[in-house]
């Protein structure tokens, strides 16, 4: 009865949306409707109910009485906020959600693939912008079969994501369609190595991807260029981009000096060694992953320091065995 009294006192005889767990459908919400409609002599106490599914921990409903209760703060000690958000996106809001090692492994793997795409697309767009600044007079490339295929994928998946979200906020299907768009964009970037070609189309893909992920509450590596921490500070992504860009410039100068030979070759070798140490030792400890590319514009991403350090260790081990 207290829910009926509080809702009636604040909202009156009718409310638009009423939320709660799926266990409250009957008898709690049924009784509430009967009480409010009888008291106010109306025929519709609530327009829409929004019932969420229960959270299960390793197959059991999360409950303090079962001593399997876990807080968000505790979950963040093991997983990142992005990985947890991907777990939520992989479940329909009105169905039960399983929190376990297996479900989190699937969410973390999906988050990793999305992150790799974001880093690759961000690097490609930086290459395109650099090339455009260097040669602004060049004529834009006309679309070919590859551009048409990617544009068709963008149009199709954009409509599919919209339809999925209209269908009871079906985020699992929406994420699946985004995955398909990612595969199409990755295939395009693999088939078309020229950075300026298709840059406008890839910018459109980036804008759409960023908008959808923003609606889902997920920050992306594509936010670096347009996001600022505050009026007086930069975001970690912006700082990483500045460091990576400076390293690209120093590294390209050193490579050119080494190629030309002469007295500067020895210094160039030392500069390249320091650049490699920054990539393989200093930045991984801060959770920054940098991968050099033939174009001279490195691909970078921010991740968990433990993961980046482990990847760097594996690369060193592989290089030692080669």
mmCIF file of C-alpha atoms in Angstrom:
data_model
loop_
_atom_site.group_PDB
_atom_site.id
_atom_site.type_symbol
_atom_site.label_atom_id
_atom_site.label_comp_id
_atom_site.label_asym_id
_atom_site.label_seq_id
_atom_site.Cartn_x
_atom_site.Cartn_y
_atom_site.Cartn_z
ATOM 1 C CA UNK A 1 0.000 0.000 0.000
ATOM 2 C CA UNK A 2 2.913 2.403 0.694
ATOM 3 C CA UNK A 3 3.889 2.393 -3.025
ATOM 4 C CA UNK A 4 0.361 3.379 -4.001
ATOM 5 C CA UNK A 5 0.292 6.158 -1.408
ATOM 6 C CA UNK A 6 3.666 7.634 -2.380
ATOM 7 C CA UNK A 7 2.978 7.416 -6.139
ATOM 8 C CA UNK A 8 -0.478 8.902 -5.737
ATOM 9 C CA UNK A 9 0.755 11.736 -3.536
ATOM 10 C CA UNK A 10 3.489 12.728 -6.019
ATOM 11 C CA UNK A 11 2.038 11.763 -9.425
ATOM 12 C CA UNK A 12 -1.689 11.630 -8.858
ATOM 13 C CA UNK A 13 -4.057 9.134 -10.433
ATOM 14 C CA UNK A 14 -1.852 8.160 -13.381
ATOM 15 C CA UNK A 15 1.831 7.597 -14.128
ATOM 16 C CA UNK A 16 3.389 7.073 -17.533
ATOM 17 C CA UNK A 17 6.175 4.566 -16.799
ATOM 18 C CA UNK A 18 6.529 2.343 -13.736
ATOM 19 C CA UNK A 19 9.692 0.256 -13.324
ATOM 20 C CA UNK A 20 10.649 -2.658 -11.101
ATOM 21 C CA UNK A 21 11.980 -6.200 -11.018
ATOM 22 C CA UNK A 22 10.161 -8.957 -12.863
ATOM 23 C CA UNK A 23 9.165 -10.519 -9.527
ATOM 24 C CA UNK A 24 6.965 -7.464 -8.839
ATOM 25 C CA UNK A 25 4.589 -8.098 -11.753
ATOM 26 C CA UNK A 26 2.245 -10.114 -9.541
ATOM 27 C CA UNK A 27 0.981 -9.528 -6.966
ATOM 28 C CA UNK A 28 2.763 -6.274 -6.100
ATOM 29 C CA UNK A 29 2.039 -4.195 -9.212
ATOM 30 C CA UNK A 30 -1.342 -5.825 -9.797
ATOM 31 C CA UNK A 31 -2.367 -4.804 -6.273
ATOM 32 C CA UNK A 32 -0.979 -1.318 -6.745
ATOM 33 C CA UNK A 33 -3.063 -0.802 -9.888
ATOM 34 C CA UNK A 34 -6.184 -2.057 -8.115
ATOM 35 C CA UNK A 35 -5.599 0.235 -5.120
ATOM 36 C CA UNK A 36 -4.894 3.381 -7.177
ATOM 37 C CA UNK A 37 -7.754 2.846 -9.634
ATOM 38 C CA UNK A 38 -10.193 2.166 -6.803
ATOM 39 C CA UNK A 39 -9.070 5.194 -4.805
ATOM 40 C CA UNK A 40 -9.118 7.659 -7.708
ATOM 41 C CA UNK A 41 -12.018 5.961 -9.529
ATOM 42 C CA UNK A 42 -9.964 5.839 -12.747
ATOM 43 C CA UNK A 43 -9.503 3.122 -15.325
ATOM 44 C CA UNK A 44 -5.717 3.216 -15.918
ATOM 45 C CA UNK A 45 -3.241 3.804 -13.111
ATOM 46 C CA UNK A 46 -0.146 3.226 -15.269
ATOM 47 C CA UNK A 47 0.456 3.462 -19.019
ATOM 48 C CA UNK A 48 3.589 1.284 -19.212
ATOM 49 C CA UNK A 49 5.399 -1.123 -16.917
ATOM 50 C CA UNK A 50 9.128 -1.683 -17.310
ATOM 51 C CA UNK A 51 10.136 -4.921 -15.574
ATOM 52 C CA UNK A 52 13.820 -5.831 -15.469
ATOM 53 C CA UNK A 53 15.228 -9.341 -15.211
ATOM 54 C CA UNK A 54 17.073 -10.653 -12.185
ATOM 55 C CA UNK A 55 20.832 -10.835 -11.829
ATOM 56 C CA UNK A 56 22.210 -14.319 -11.183
ATOM 57 C CA UNK A 57 25.645 -15.133 -9.794
ATOM 58 C CA UNK A 58 26.938 -18.445 -11.149
ATOM 59 C CA UNK A 59 23.417 -19.727 -11.708
ATOM 60 C CA UNK A 60 21.866 -18.489 -8.444
ATOM 61 C CA UNK A 61 19.808 -15.336 -7.895
ATOM 62 C CA UNK A 62 21.965 -12.667 -6.287
ATOM 63 C CA UNK A 63 20.850 -12.298 -2.692
ATOM 64 C CA UNK A 64 22.338 -11.175 0.609
ATOM 65 C CA UNK A 65 20.734 -14.184 2.279
ATOM 66 C CA UNK A 66 22.636 -16.517 -0.071
ATOM 67 C CA UNK A 67 25.834 -14.555 0.605
ATOM 68 C CA UNK A 68 26.527 -14.261 -3.138
ATOM 69 C CA UNK A 69 26.015 -10.514 -3.213
ATOM 70 C CA UNK A 70 28.522 -8.467 -5.255
ATOM 71 C CA UNK A 71 28.692 -4.691 -5.609
ATOM 72 C CA UNK A 72 29.706 -2.702 -8.653
ATOM 73 C CA UNK A 73 32.780 -1.528 -6.766
ATOM 74 C CA UNK A 74 33.803 -5.145 -6.136
ATOM 75 C CA UNK A 75 33.192 -6.118 -9.769
ATOM 76 C CA UNK A 76 35.403 -3.240 -10.912
ATOM 77 C CA UNK A 77 38.302 -4.726 -8.964
ATOM 78 C CA UNK A 78 38.344 -7.571 -11.519
ATOM 79 C CA UNK A 79 36.842 -6.085 -14.677
ATOM 80 C CA UNK A 80 36.812 -2.676 -16.342
ATOM 81 C CA UNK A 81 33.729 -0.480 -16.540
ATOM 82 C CA UNK A 82 33.662 -0.989 -20.316
ATOM 83 C CA UNK A 83 33.661 -4.764 -19.932
ATOM 84 C CA UNK A 84 30.765 -4.605 -17.467
ATOM 85 C CA UNK A 85 28.790 -2.390 -19.819
ATOM 86 C CA UNK A 86 29.321 -4.893 -22.630
ATOM 87 C CA UNK A 87 27.964 -7.605 -20.319
ATOM 88 C CA UNK A 88 24.806 -5.540 -19.810
ATOM 89 C CA UNK A 89 24.487 -4.866 -23.551
ATOM 90 C CA UNK A 90 24.650 -8.603 -24.293
ATOM 91 C CA UNK A 91 21.515 -9.201 -22.189
ATOM 92 C CA UNK A 92 17.949 -8.073 -22.820
ATOM 93 C CA UNK A 93 16.880 -5.814 -19.982
ATOM 94 C CA UNK A 94 13.742 -7.842 -19.184
ATOM 95 C CA UNK A 95 15.465 -11.222 -19.110
ATOM 96 C CA UNK A 96 17.663 -12.747 -16.373
ATOM 97 C CA UNK A 97 21.341 -11.791 -16.540
ATOM 98 C CA UNK A 98 24.132 -14.161 -15.571
ATOM 99 C CA UNK A 99 27.280 -12.824 -13.915
ATOM 100 C CA UNK A 100 29.944 -15.516 -14.060
ATOM 101 C CA UNK A 101 33.456 -16.118 -15.331
ATOM 102 C CA UNK A 102 32.069 -17.447 -18.624
ATOM 103 C CA UNK A 103 29.690 -14.536 -19.237
ATOM 104 C CA UNK A 104 32.360 -11.998 -18.306
ATOM 105 C CA UNK A 105 34.916 -13.742 -20.537
ATOM 106 C CA UNK A 106 32.510 -13.401 -23.477
ATOM 107 C CA UNK A 107 31.878 -9.728 -22.657
ATOM 108 C CA UNK A 108 35.609 -9.008 -22.248
ATOM 109 C CA UNK A 109 36.400 -10.689 -25.581
ATOM 110 C CA UNK A 110 33.726 -8.644 -27.358
ATOM 111 C CA UNK A 111 34.988 -5.447 -25.713
ATOM 112 C CA UNK A 112 38.508 -6.285 -26.883
ATOM 113 C CA UNK A 113 37.360 -6.733 -30.508
ATOM 114 C CA UNK A 114 35.416 -3.476 -30.436
ATOM 115 C CA UNK A 115 38.442 -1.723 -28.909
ATOM 116 C CA UNK A 116 40.768 -3.082 -31.594
ATOM 117 C CA UNK A 117 38.412 -1.747 -34.281
ATOM 118 C CA UNK A 118 38.259 1.668 -32.620
ATOM 119 C CA UNK A 119 42.056 1.879 -32.491
ATOM 120 C CA UNK A 120 42.438 0.793 -36.124
ATOM 121 C CA UNK A 121 39.773 3.211 -37.385
ATOM 122 C CA UNK A 122 41.163 6.102 -35.316
ATOM 123 C CA UNK A 123 44.652 5.475 -36.742
ATOM 124 C CA UNK A 124 43.285 5.274 -40.294
ATOM 125 C CA UNK A 125 41.441 8.577 -39.896
ATOM 126 C CA UNK A 126 44.554 10.265 -38.491
ATOM 127 C CA UNK A 127 46.527 8.994 -41.501
ATOM 128 C CA UNK A 128 43.863 10.358 -43.850
ATOM 129 C CA UNK A 129 43.856 13.759 -42.127
ATOM 130 C CA UNK A 130 47.679 13.914 -42.243
ATOM 131 C CA UNK A 131 47.704 13.018 -45.936
ATOM 132 C CA UNK A 132 45.009 15.602 -46.669
ATOM 133 C CA UNK A 133 46.988 18.327 -44.875
ATOM 134 C CA UNK A 134 50.127 17.402 -46.819
ATOM 135 C CA UNK A 135 48.406 17.418 -50.215
ATOM 136 C CA UNK A 136 45.122 19.374 -49.995
ATOM 137 C CA UNK A 137 45.031 19.897 -53.746
ATOM 138 C CA UNK A 138 44.647 16.205 -54.551
ATOM 139 C CA UNK A 139 41.321 15.201 -56.105
ATOM 140 C CA UNK A 140 39.167 13.020 -53.874
ATOM 141 C CA UNK A 141 38.986 9.402 -54.939
ATOM 142 C CA UNK A 142 35.809 8.331 -56.698
ATOM 143 C CA UNK A 143 33.857 5.483 -55.184
ATOM 144 C CA UNK A 144 34.552 1.983 -56.411
ATOM 145 C CA UNK A 145 33.049 -1.398 -55.548
ATOM 146 C CA UNK A 146 34.693 -1.457 -52.101
ATOM 147 C CA UNK A 147 33.224 1.923 -51.136
ATOM 148 C CA UNK A 148 29.780 0.908 -52.330
ATOM 149 C CA UNK A 149 29.896 -2.298 -50.300
ATOM 150 C CA UNK A 150 30.910 -0.447 -47.144
ATOM 151 C CA UNK A 151 28.262 2.227 -47.675
ATOM 152 C CA UNK A 152 25.599 -0.464 -48.212
ATOM 153 C CA UNK A 153 26.725 -2.110 -44.974
ATOM 154 C CA UNK A 154 26.505 1.210 -43.108
ATOM 155 C CA UNK A 155 22.991 1.930 -44.385
ATOM 156 C CA UNK A 156 21.796 -1.626 -43.745
ATOM 157 C CA UNK A 157 23.266 -1.997 -40.243
ATOM 158 C CA UNK A 158 22.119 1.460 -39.206
ATOM 159 C CA UNK A 159 18.549 0.496 -40.073
ATOM 160 C CA UNK A 160 18.959 -2.890 -38.363
ATOM 161 C CA UNK A 161 20.279 -1.331 -35.143
ATOM 162 C CA UNK A 162 17.362 1.129 -35.116
ATOM 163 C CA UNK A 163 14.852 -1.691 -35.634
ATOM 164 C CA UNK A 164 16.426 -3.752 -32.844
ATOM 165 C CA UNK A 165 16.234 -0.884 -30.367
ATOM 166 C CA UNK A 166 12.604 -0.240 -31.314
ATOM 167 C CA UNK A 167 11.886 -3.903 -30.562
ATOM 168 C CA UNK A 168 11.826 -3.742 -26.746
ATOM 169 C CA UNK A 169 15.339 -2.201 -26.612
ATOM 170 C CA UNK A 170 16.972 -5.353 -27.993
ATOM 171 C CA UNK A 171 20.603 -4.402 -27.289
ATOM 172 C CA UNK A 172 22.036 -7.906 -28.016
ATOM 173 C CA UNK A 173 20.746 -7.729 -31.591
ATOM 174 C CA UNK A 174 21.906 -4.121 -31.933
ATOM 175 C CA UNK A 175 25.421 -5.081 -30.801
ATOM 176 C CA UNK A 176 25.421 -7.987 -33.250
ATOM 177 C CA UNK A 177 24.592 -5.611 -36.123
ATOM 178 C CA UNK A 178 27.370 -3.269 -34.990
ATOM 179 C CA UNK A 179 29.748 -6.238 -35.083
ATOM 180 C CA UNK A 180 28.768 -6.843 -38.692
ATOM 181 C CA UNK A 181 29.451 -3.191 -39.528
ATOM 182 C CA UNK A 182 32.842 -3.495 -37.820
ATOM 183 C CA UNK A 183 33.718 -6.520 -39.955
ATOM 184 C CA UNK A 184 32.731 -4.630 -43.102
ATOM 185 C CA UNK A 185 34.856 -1.609 -42.113
ATOM 186 C CA UNK A 186 37.824 -3.806 -41.176
ATOM 187 C CA UNK A 187 37.570 -5.617 -44.517
ATOM 188 C CA UNK A 188 37.505 -2.283 -46.355
ATOM 189 C CA UNK A 189 40.567 -0.962 -44.527
ATOM 190 C CA UNK A 190 42.380 -4.208 -45.289
ATOM 191 C CA UNK A 191 41.497 -4.148 -48.997
ATOM 192 C CA UNK A 192 42.146 -0.415 -49.472
ATOM 193 C CA UNK A 193 45.464 0.638 -47.888
ATOM 194 C CA UNK A 194 45.500 4.209 -49.270
ATOM 195 C CA UNK A 195 44.592 6.437 -46.276
ATOM 196 C CA UNK A 196 42.825 9.203 -48.213
ATOM 197 C CA UNK A 197 40.642 6.831 -50.172
ATOM 198 C CA UNK A 198 37.231 6.465 -48.573
ATOM 199 C CA UNK A 199 38.120 8.863 -45.754
ATOM 200 C CA UNK A 200 34.754 10.624 -45.898
ATOM 201 C CA UNK A 201 32.930 7.294 -45.750
ATOM 202 C CA UNK A 202 35.046 6.053 -42.843
ATOM 203 C CA UNK A 203 34.378 9.314 -41.017
ATOM 204 C CA UNK A 204 30.652 8.614 -41.464
ATOM 205 C CA UNK A 205 31.136 5.112 -40.023
ATOM 206 C CA UNK A 206 33.052 6.600 -37.081
ATOM 207 C CA UNK A 207 30.378 9.223 -36.384
ATOM 208 C CA UNK A 208 27.597 6.647 -36.390
ATOM 209 C CA UNK A 209 29.548 4.152 -34.294
ATOM 210 C CA UNK A 210 30.457 6.856 -31.768
ATOM 211 C CA UNK A 211 26.840 8.028 -31.542
ATOM 212 C CA UNK A 212 25.450 4.543 -30.880
ATOM 213 C CA UNK A 213 28.141 3.633 -28.367
ATOM 214 C CA UNK A 214 27.587 6.986 -26.663
ATOM 215 C CA UNK A 215 23.874 6.169 -26.349
ATOM 216 C CA UNK A 216 24.922 2.869 -24.736
ATOM 217 C CA UNK A 217 27.154 4.732 -22.272
ATOM 218 C CA UNK A 218 30.386 3.275 -23.678
ATOM 219 C CA UNK A 219 33.389 5.542 -24.266
ATOM 220 C CA UNK A 220 35.443 4.804 -27.372
ATOM 221 C CA UNK A 221 38.909 5.538 -28.729
ATOM 222 C CA UNK A 222 37.163 7.578 -31.424
ATOM 223 C CA UNK A 223 36.128 10.131 -28.804
ATOM 224 C CA UNK A 224 39.714 11.386 -28.402
ATOM 225 C CA UNK A 225 39.558 14.096 -31.044
ATOM 226 C CA UNK A 226 36.252 15.583 -29.969
ATOM 227 C CA UNK A 227 36.235 15.133 -26.211
ATOM 228 C CA UNK A 228 37.805 17.331 -23.589
ATOM 229 C CA UNK A 229 38.134 16.568 -19.906
ATOM 230 C CA UNK A 230 37.415 20.147 -18.789
ATOM 231 C CA UNK A 231 38.273 23.705 -19.670
ATOM 232 C CA UNK A 232 41.737 23.258 -18.151
ATOM 233 C CA UNK A 233 42.618 19.606 -18.821
ATOM 234 C CA UNK A 234 42.745 17.054 -21.616
ATOM 235 C CA UNK A 235 41.408 13.514 -21.605
ATOM 236 C CA UNK A 236 43.768 10.513 -21.324
ATOM 237 C CA UNK A 237 43.062 9.740 -24.980
ATOM 238 C CA UNK A 238 44.035 13.244 -26.060
ATOM 239 C CA UNK A 239 47.265 13.055 -24.060
ATOM 240 C CA UNK A 240 48.024 9.646 -25.564
ATOM 241 C CA UNK A 241 47.389 11.011 -29.044
ATOM 242 C CA UNK A 242 49.795 13.911 -28.394
ATOM 243 C CA UNK A 243 52.533 11.564 -27.135
ATOM 244 C CA UNK A 244 52.015 9.154 -30.035
ATOM 245 C CA UNK A 245 52.078 11.976 -32.595
ATOM 246 C CA UNK A 246 55.307 13.404 -31.114
ATOM 247 C CA UNK A 247 56.858 9.925 -31.183
ATOM 248 C CA UNK A 248 55.795 9.475 -34.826
ATOM 249 C CA UNK A 249 57.540 12.720 -35.778
ATOM 250 C CA UNK A 250 60.761 11.944 -33.895
ATOM 251 C CA UNK A 251 60.802 8.400 -35.234
ATOM 252 C CA UNK A 252 60.302 9.465 -38.861
ATOM 253 C CA UNK A 253 63.150 11.986 -38.588
ATOM 254 C CA UNK A 254 65.433 9.311 -37.124
ATOM 255 C CA UNK A 255 64.533 6.794 -39.844
ATOM 256 C CA UNK A 256 65.278 9.354 -42.553
ATOM 257 C CA UNK A 257 68.604 10.257 -40.909
ATOM 258 C CA UNK A 258 69.563 6.583 -40.723
ATOM 259 C CA UNK A 259 68.723 6.066 -44.396
ATOM 260 C CA UNK A 260 70.817 9.041 -45.479
ATOM 261 C CA UNK A 261 73.811 7.805 -43.470
ATOM 262 C CA UNK A 262 76.550 10.141 -42.358
ATOM 263 C CA UNK A 263 77.444 11.324 -38.887
ATOM 264 C CA UNK A 264 73.836 11.337 -37.660
ATOM 265 C CA UNK A 265 73.275 7.610 -38.219
ATOM 266 C CA UNK A 266 74.552 6.647 -34.761
ATOM 267 C CA UNK A 267 72.331 9.182 -33.039
ATOM 268 C CA UNK A 268 69.385 8.008 -35.159
ATOM 269 C CA UNK A 269 69.858 4.439 -33.897
ATOM 270 C CA UNK A 270 69.789 5.660 -30.304
ATOM 271 C CA UNK A 271 66.643 7.725 -30.919
ATOM 272 C CA UNK A 272 64.905 4.702 -32.474
ATOM 273 C CA UNK A 273 65.936 2.579 -29.498
ATOM 274 C CA UNK A 274 64.418 5.134 -27.113
ATOM 275 C CA UNK A 275 61.224 5.223 -29.211
ATOM 276 C CA UNK A 276 60.977 1.431 -28.991
ATOM 277 C CA UNK A 277 61.559 1.544 -25.223
ATOM 278 C CA UNK A 278 58.754 4.079 -24.868
ATOM 279 C CA UNK A 279 56.437 1.789 -26.878
ATOM 280 C CA UNK A 280 57.458 -1.504 -25.222
ATOM 281 C CA UNK A 281 58.292 -0.553 -21.631
ATOM 282 C CA UNK A 282 57.160 2.859 -20.390
ATOM 283 C CA UNK A 283 53.712 3.222 -21.978
ATOM 284 C CA UNK A 284 52.466 -0.378 -21.447
ATOM 285 C CA UNK A 285 52.903 0.122 -17.696
ATOM 286 C CA UNK A 286 50.424 3.017 -18.030
ATOM 287 C CA UNK A 287 47.968 0.941 -20.070
ATOM 288 C CA UNK A 288 48.893 2.496 -23.428
ATOM 289 C CA UNK A 289 49.300 0.219 -26.433
ATOM 290 C CA UNK A 290 51.168 1.582 -29.489
ATOM 291 C CA UNK A 291 51.631 -0.327 -32.731
ATOM 292 C CA UNK A 292 53.848 1.121 -35.462
ATOM 293 C CA UNK A 293 52.478 1.098 -38.995
ATOM 294 C CA UNK A 294 54.215 1.310 -42.403
ATOM 295 C CA UNK A 295 52.615 4.712 -43.006
ATOM 296 C CA UNK A 296 54.528 6.185 -40.077
ATOM 297 C CA UNK A 297 51.346 6.982 -38.117
ATOM 298 C CA UNK A 298 51.140 4.641 -35.129
ATOM 299 C CA UNK A 299 47.949 3.008 -33.926
ATOM 300 C CA UNK A 300 47.294 3.515 -30.211
ATOM 301 C CA UNK A 301 44.741 2.494 -27.615
ATOM 302 C CA UNK A 302 44.235 2.677 -23.858
ATOM 303 C CA UNK A 303 43.625 -0.614 -22.075
ATOM 304 C CA UNK A 304 44.251 -2.307 -18.748
ATOM 305 C CA UNK A 305 47.969 -2.080 -17.861
ATOM 306 C CA UNK A 306 48.161 -5.806 -17.019
ATOM 307 C CA UNK A 307 46.833 -6.749 -20.433
ATOM 308 C CA UNK A 308 49.134 -4.369 -22.332
ATOM 309 C CA UNK A 309 52.161 -5.499 -20.309
ATOM 310 C CA UNK A 310 51.335 -9.156 -21.013
ATOM 311 C CA UNK A 311 51.082 -8.447 -24.747
ATOM 312 C CA UNK A 312 54.431 -6.612 -24.694
ATOM 313 C CA UNK A 313 56.034 -9.557 -22.877
ATOM 314 C CA UNK A 314 54.692 -11.979 -25.490
ATOM 315 C CA UNK A 315 56.086 -9.813 -28.295
ATOM 316 C CA UNK A 316 59.515 -9.740 -26.672
ATOM 317 C CA UNK A 317 59.436 -13.508 -26.210
ATOM 318 C CA UNK A 318 58.419 -14.052 -29.852
ATOM 319 C CA UNK A 319 61.171 -11.696 -31.049
ATOM 320 C CA UNK A 320 63.758 -13.531 -28.951
ATOM 321 C CA UNK A 321 62.723 -16.870 -30.433
ATOM 322 C CA UNK A 322 62.711 -15.584 -34.026
#
